[in-house]
mmCIF file of C-alpha atoms in Angstrom:
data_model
loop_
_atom_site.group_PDB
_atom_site.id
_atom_site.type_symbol
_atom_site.label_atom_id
_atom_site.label_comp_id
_atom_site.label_asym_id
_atom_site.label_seq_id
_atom_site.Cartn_x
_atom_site.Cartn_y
_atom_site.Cartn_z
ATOM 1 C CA UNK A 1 -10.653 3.539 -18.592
ATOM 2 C CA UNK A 2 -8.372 5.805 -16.467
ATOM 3 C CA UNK A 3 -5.780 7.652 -18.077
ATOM 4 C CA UNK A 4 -2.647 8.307 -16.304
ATOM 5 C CA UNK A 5 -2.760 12.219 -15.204
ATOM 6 C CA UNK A 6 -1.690 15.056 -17.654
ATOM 7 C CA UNK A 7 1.650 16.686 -16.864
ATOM 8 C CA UNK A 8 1.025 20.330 -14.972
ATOM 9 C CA UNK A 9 2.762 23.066 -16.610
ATOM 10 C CA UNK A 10 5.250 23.321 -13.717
ATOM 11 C CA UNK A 11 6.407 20.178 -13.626
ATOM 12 C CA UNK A 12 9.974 18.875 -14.606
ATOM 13 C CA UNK A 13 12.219 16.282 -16.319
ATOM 14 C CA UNK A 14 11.358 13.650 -13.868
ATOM 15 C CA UNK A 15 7.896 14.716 -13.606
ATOM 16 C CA UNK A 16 7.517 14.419 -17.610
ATOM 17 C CA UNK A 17 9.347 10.913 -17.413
ATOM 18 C CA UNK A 18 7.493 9.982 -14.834
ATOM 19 C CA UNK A 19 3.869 10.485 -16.614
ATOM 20 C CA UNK A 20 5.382 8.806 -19.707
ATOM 21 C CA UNK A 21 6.328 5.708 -17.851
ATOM 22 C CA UNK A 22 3.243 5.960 -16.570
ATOM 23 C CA UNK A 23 1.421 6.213 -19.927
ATOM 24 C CA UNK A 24 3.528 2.815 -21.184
ATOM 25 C CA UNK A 25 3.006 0.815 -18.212
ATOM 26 C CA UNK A 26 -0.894 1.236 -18.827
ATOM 27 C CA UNK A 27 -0.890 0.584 -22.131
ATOM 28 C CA UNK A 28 1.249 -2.608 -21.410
ATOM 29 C CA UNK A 29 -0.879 -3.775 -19.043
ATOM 30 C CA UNK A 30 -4.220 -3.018 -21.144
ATOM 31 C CA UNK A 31 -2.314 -5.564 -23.469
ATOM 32 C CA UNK A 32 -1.654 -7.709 -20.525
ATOM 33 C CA UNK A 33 -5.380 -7.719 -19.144
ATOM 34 C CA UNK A 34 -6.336 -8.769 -22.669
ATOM 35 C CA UNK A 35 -4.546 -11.651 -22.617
ATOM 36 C CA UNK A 36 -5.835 -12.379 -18.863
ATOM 37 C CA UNK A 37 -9.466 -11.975 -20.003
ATOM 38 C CA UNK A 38 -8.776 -14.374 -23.221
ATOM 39 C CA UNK A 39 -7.447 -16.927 -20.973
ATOM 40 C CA UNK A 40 -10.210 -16.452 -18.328
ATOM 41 C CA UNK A 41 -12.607 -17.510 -21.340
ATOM 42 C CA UNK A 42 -10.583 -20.321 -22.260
ATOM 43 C CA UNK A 43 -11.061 -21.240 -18.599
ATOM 44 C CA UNK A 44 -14.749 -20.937 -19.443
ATOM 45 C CA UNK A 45 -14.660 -22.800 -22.134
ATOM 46 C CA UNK A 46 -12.829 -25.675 -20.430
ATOM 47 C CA UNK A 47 -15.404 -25.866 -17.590
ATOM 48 C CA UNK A 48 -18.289 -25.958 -19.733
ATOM 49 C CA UNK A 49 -17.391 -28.201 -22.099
ATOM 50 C CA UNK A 50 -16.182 -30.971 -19.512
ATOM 51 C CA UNK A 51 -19.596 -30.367 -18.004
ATOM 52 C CA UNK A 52 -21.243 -31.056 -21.273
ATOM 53 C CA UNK A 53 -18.887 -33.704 -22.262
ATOM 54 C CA UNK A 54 -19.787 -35.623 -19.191
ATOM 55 C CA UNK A 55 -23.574 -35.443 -19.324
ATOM 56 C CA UNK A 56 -22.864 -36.318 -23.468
ATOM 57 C CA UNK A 57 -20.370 -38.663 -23.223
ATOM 58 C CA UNK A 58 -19.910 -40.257 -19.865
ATOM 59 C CA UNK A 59 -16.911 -39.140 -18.892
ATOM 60 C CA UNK A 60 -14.510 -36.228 -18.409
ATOM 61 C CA UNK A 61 -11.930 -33.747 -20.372
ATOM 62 C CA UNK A 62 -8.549 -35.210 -19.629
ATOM 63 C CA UNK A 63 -6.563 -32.453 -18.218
ATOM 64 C CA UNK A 64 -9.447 -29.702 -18.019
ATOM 65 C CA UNK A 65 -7.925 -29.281 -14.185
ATOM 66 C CA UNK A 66 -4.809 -28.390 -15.340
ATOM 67 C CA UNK A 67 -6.024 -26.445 -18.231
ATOM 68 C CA UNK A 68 -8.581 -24.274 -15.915
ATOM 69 C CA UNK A 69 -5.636 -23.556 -13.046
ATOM 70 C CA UNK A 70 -3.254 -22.185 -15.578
ATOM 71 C CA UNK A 71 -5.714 -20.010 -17.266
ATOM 72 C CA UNK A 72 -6.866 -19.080 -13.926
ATOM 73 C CA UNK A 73 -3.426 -18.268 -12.831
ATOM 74 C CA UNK A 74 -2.581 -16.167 -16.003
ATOM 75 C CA UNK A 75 -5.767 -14.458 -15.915
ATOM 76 C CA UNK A 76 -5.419 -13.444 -12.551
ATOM 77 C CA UNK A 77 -1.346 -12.717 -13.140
ATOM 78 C CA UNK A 78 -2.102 -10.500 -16.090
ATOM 79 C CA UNK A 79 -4.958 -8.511 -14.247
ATOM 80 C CA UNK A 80 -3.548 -7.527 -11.129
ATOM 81 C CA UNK A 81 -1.041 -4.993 -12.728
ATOM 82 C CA UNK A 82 -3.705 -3.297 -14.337
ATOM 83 C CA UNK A 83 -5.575 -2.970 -11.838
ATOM 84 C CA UNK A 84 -2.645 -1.032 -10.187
ATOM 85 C CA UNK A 85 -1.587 0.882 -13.308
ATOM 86 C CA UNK A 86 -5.334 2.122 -13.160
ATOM 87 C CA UNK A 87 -6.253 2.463 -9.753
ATOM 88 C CA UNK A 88 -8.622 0.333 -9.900
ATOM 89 C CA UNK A 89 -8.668 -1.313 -6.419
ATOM 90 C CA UNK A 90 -11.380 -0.382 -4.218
ATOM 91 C CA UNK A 91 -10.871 2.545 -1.987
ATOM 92 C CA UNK A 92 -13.156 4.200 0.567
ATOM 93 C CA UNK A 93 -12.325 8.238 0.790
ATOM 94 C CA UNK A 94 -14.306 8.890 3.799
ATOM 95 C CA UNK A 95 -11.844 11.651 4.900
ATOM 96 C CA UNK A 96 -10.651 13.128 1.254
ATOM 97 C CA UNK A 97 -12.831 16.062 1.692
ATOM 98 C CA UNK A 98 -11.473 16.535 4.908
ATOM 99 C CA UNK A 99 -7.960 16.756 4.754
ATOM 100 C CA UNK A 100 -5.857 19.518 2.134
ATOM 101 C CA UNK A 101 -4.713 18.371 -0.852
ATOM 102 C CA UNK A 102 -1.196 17.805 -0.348
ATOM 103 C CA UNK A 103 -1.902 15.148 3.135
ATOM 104 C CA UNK A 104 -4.377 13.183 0.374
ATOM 105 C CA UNK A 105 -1.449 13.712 -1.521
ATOM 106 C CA UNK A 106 0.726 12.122 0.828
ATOM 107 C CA UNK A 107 -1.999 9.556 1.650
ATOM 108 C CA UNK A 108 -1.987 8.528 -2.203
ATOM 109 C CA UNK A 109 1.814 8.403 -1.992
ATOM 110 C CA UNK A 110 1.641 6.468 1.669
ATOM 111 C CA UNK A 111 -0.313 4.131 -0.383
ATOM 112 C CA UNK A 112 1.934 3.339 -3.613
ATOM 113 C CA UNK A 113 4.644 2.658 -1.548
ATOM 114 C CA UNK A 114 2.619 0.284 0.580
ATOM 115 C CA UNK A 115 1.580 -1.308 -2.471
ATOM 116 C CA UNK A 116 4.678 -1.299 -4.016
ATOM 117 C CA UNK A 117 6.199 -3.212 -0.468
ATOM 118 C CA UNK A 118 3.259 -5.473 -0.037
ATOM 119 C CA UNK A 119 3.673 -6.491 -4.222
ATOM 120 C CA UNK A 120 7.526 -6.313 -3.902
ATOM 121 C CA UNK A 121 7.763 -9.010 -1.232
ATOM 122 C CA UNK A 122 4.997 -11.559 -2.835
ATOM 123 C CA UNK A 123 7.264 -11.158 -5.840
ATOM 124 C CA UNK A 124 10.268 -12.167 -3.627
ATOM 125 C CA UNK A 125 8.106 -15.062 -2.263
ATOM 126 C CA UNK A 126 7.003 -16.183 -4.954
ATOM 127 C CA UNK A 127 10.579 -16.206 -7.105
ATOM 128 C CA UNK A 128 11.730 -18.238 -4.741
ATOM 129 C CA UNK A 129 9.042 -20.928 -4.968
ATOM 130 C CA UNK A 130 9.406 -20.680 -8.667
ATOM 131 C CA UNK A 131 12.996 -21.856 -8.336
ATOM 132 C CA UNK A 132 12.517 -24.644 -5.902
ATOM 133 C CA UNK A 133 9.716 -25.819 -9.146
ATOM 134 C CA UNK A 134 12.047 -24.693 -11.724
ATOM 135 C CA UNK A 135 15.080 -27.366 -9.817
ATOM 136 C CA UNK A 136 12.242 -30.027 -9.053
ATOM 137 C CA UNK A 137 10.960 -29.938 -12.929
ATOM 138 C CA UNK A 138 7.875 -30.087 -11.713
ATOM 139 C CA UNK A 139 4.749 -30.334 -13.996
ATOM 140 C CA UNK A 140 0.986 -30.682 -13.761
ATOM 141 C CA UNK A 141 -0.513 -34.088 -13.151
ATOM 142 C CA UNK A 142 -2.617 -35.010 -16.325
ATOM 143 C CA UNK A 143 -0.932 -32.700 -18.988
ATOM 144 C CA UNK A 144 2.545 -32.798 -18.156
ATOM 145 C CA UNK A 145 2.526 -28.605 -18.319
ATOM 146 C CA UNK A 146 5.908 -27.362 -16.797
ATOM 147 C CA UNK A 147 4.505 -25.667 -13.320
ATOM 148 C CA UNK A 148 7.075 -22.569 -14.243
ATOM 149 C CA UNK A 149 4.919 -21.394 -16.723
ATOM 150 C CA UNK A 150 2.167 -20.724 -13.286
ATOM 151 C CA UNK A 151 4.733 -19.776 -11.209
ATOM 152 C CA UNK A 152 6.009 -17.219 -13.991
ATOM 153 C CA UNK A 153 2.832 -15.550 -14.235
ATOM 154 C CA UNK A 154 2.580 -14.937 -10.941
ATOM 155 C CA UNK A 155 6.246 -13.418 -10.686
ATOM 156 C CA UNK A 156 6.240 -11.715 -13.353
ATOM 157 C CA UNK A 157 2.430 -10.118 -12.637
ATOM 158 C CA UNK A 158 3.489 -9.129 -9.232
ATOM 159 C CA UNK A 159 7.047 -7.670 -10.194
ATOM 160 C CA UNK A 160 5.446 -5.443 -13.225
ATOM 161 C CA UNK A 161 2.647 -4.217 -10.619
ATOM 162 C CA UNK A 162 5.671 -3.337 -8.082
ATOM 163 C CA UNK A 163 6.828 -1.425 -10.639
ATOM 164 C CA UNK A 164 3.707 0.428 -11.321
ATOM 165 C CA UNK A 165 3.436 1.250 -7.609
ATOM 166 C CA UNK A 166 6.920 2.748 -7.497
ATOM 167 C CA UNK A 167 6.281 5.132 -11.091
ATOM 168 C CA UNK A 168 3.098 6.179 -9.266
ATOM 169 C CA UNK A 169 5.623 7.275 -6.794
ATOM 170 C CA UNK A 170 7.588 8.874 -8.470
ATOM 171 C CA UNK A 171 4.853 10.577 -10.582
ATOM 172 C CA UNK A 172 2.946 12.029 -7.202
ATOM 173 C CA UNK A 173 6.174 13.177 -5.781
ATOM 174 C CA UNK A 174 7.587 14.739 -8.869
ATOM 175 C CA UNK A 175 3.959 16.691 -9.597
ATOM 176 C CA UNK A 176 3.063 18.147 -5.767
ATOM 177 C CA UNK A 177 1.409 21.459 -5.820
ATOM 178 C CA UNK A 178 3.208 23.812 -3.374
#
């Protein structure tokens, strides 16, 4: 697993802040991505035993849709930000040996801030569709499950990895080399 990078012996207050932000955000989101993998089973689990259950029994689990969508969802809400806190998305450095280090510096940077944007307006998007469910009281159809609890997730992933974007920010800017 990635650690976040070790403070250079130049670096500063906001520097040193910076890297232990960084160092709580990944172990919160190790936590998180725990919890997204445990639900992703239960997901599993779900599936396979309404397959089994209908070769067995004739019929179906009720409400193994609904179960499988919101562990789905909070699997998928819980991974993202570690996968940012990380850097864990895929990334092709065809040109890193090509340019100095401070423009794949600025590159890196370039990049947090696009993910922080990019995560920072899903978040937006999605907050709002969480309060138009939130004033419906909507809820799933066969288990009754508040829909807030999906729509939650989802905020509440994508917020936490726009704030990972924006410490990796700050860390990179606040520990250039000259």
């Amino acid at each position: 697993m990635p650690v976040p990078l070790s403070q250079p012996p130049q670096a500063g207050p906001v520097a040193a802040f910076a890297l232990r932000l960084d160092g709580f955000l990944l172990r919160l989101t190790s936590g998180l991505a725990v919890l997204g993998m445990c639900a992703l089973v239960v997901a599993i689990a779900v599936v396979v035993g309404d397959i089994v259950w209908r070769r067995l029994g004739g019929g179906s689990f009720i409400g193994s849709v609904d179960l499988t969508q919101f562990s789905v969802m909070i699997a998928v809400s819980m991974a993202i930000p570690y996968t940012f806190a990380t850097a864990g998305h895929v990334s092709v450095d065809l040109l890193t040996g090509v340019f100095s280090h401070r423009v794949n510096q600025a590159l890196d940077i370039c990049a947090a801030l696009a993910g922080a944007v990019i995560t920072a307006f899903l978040s937006w998007l999605s907050a709002g569709r969480a309060r138009e469910i939130w004033s419906y009281g909507d809820v799933s159809q066969d288990l009754a499950i508040p829909m807030i609890w999906f729509w939650g997730a989802l905020v509440a992933g994508l917020a936490l990895s726009t704030i990972i974007c924006l410490v990796r920010v700050m860390r990179l800017m606040s520990t250039q080399r000259r």
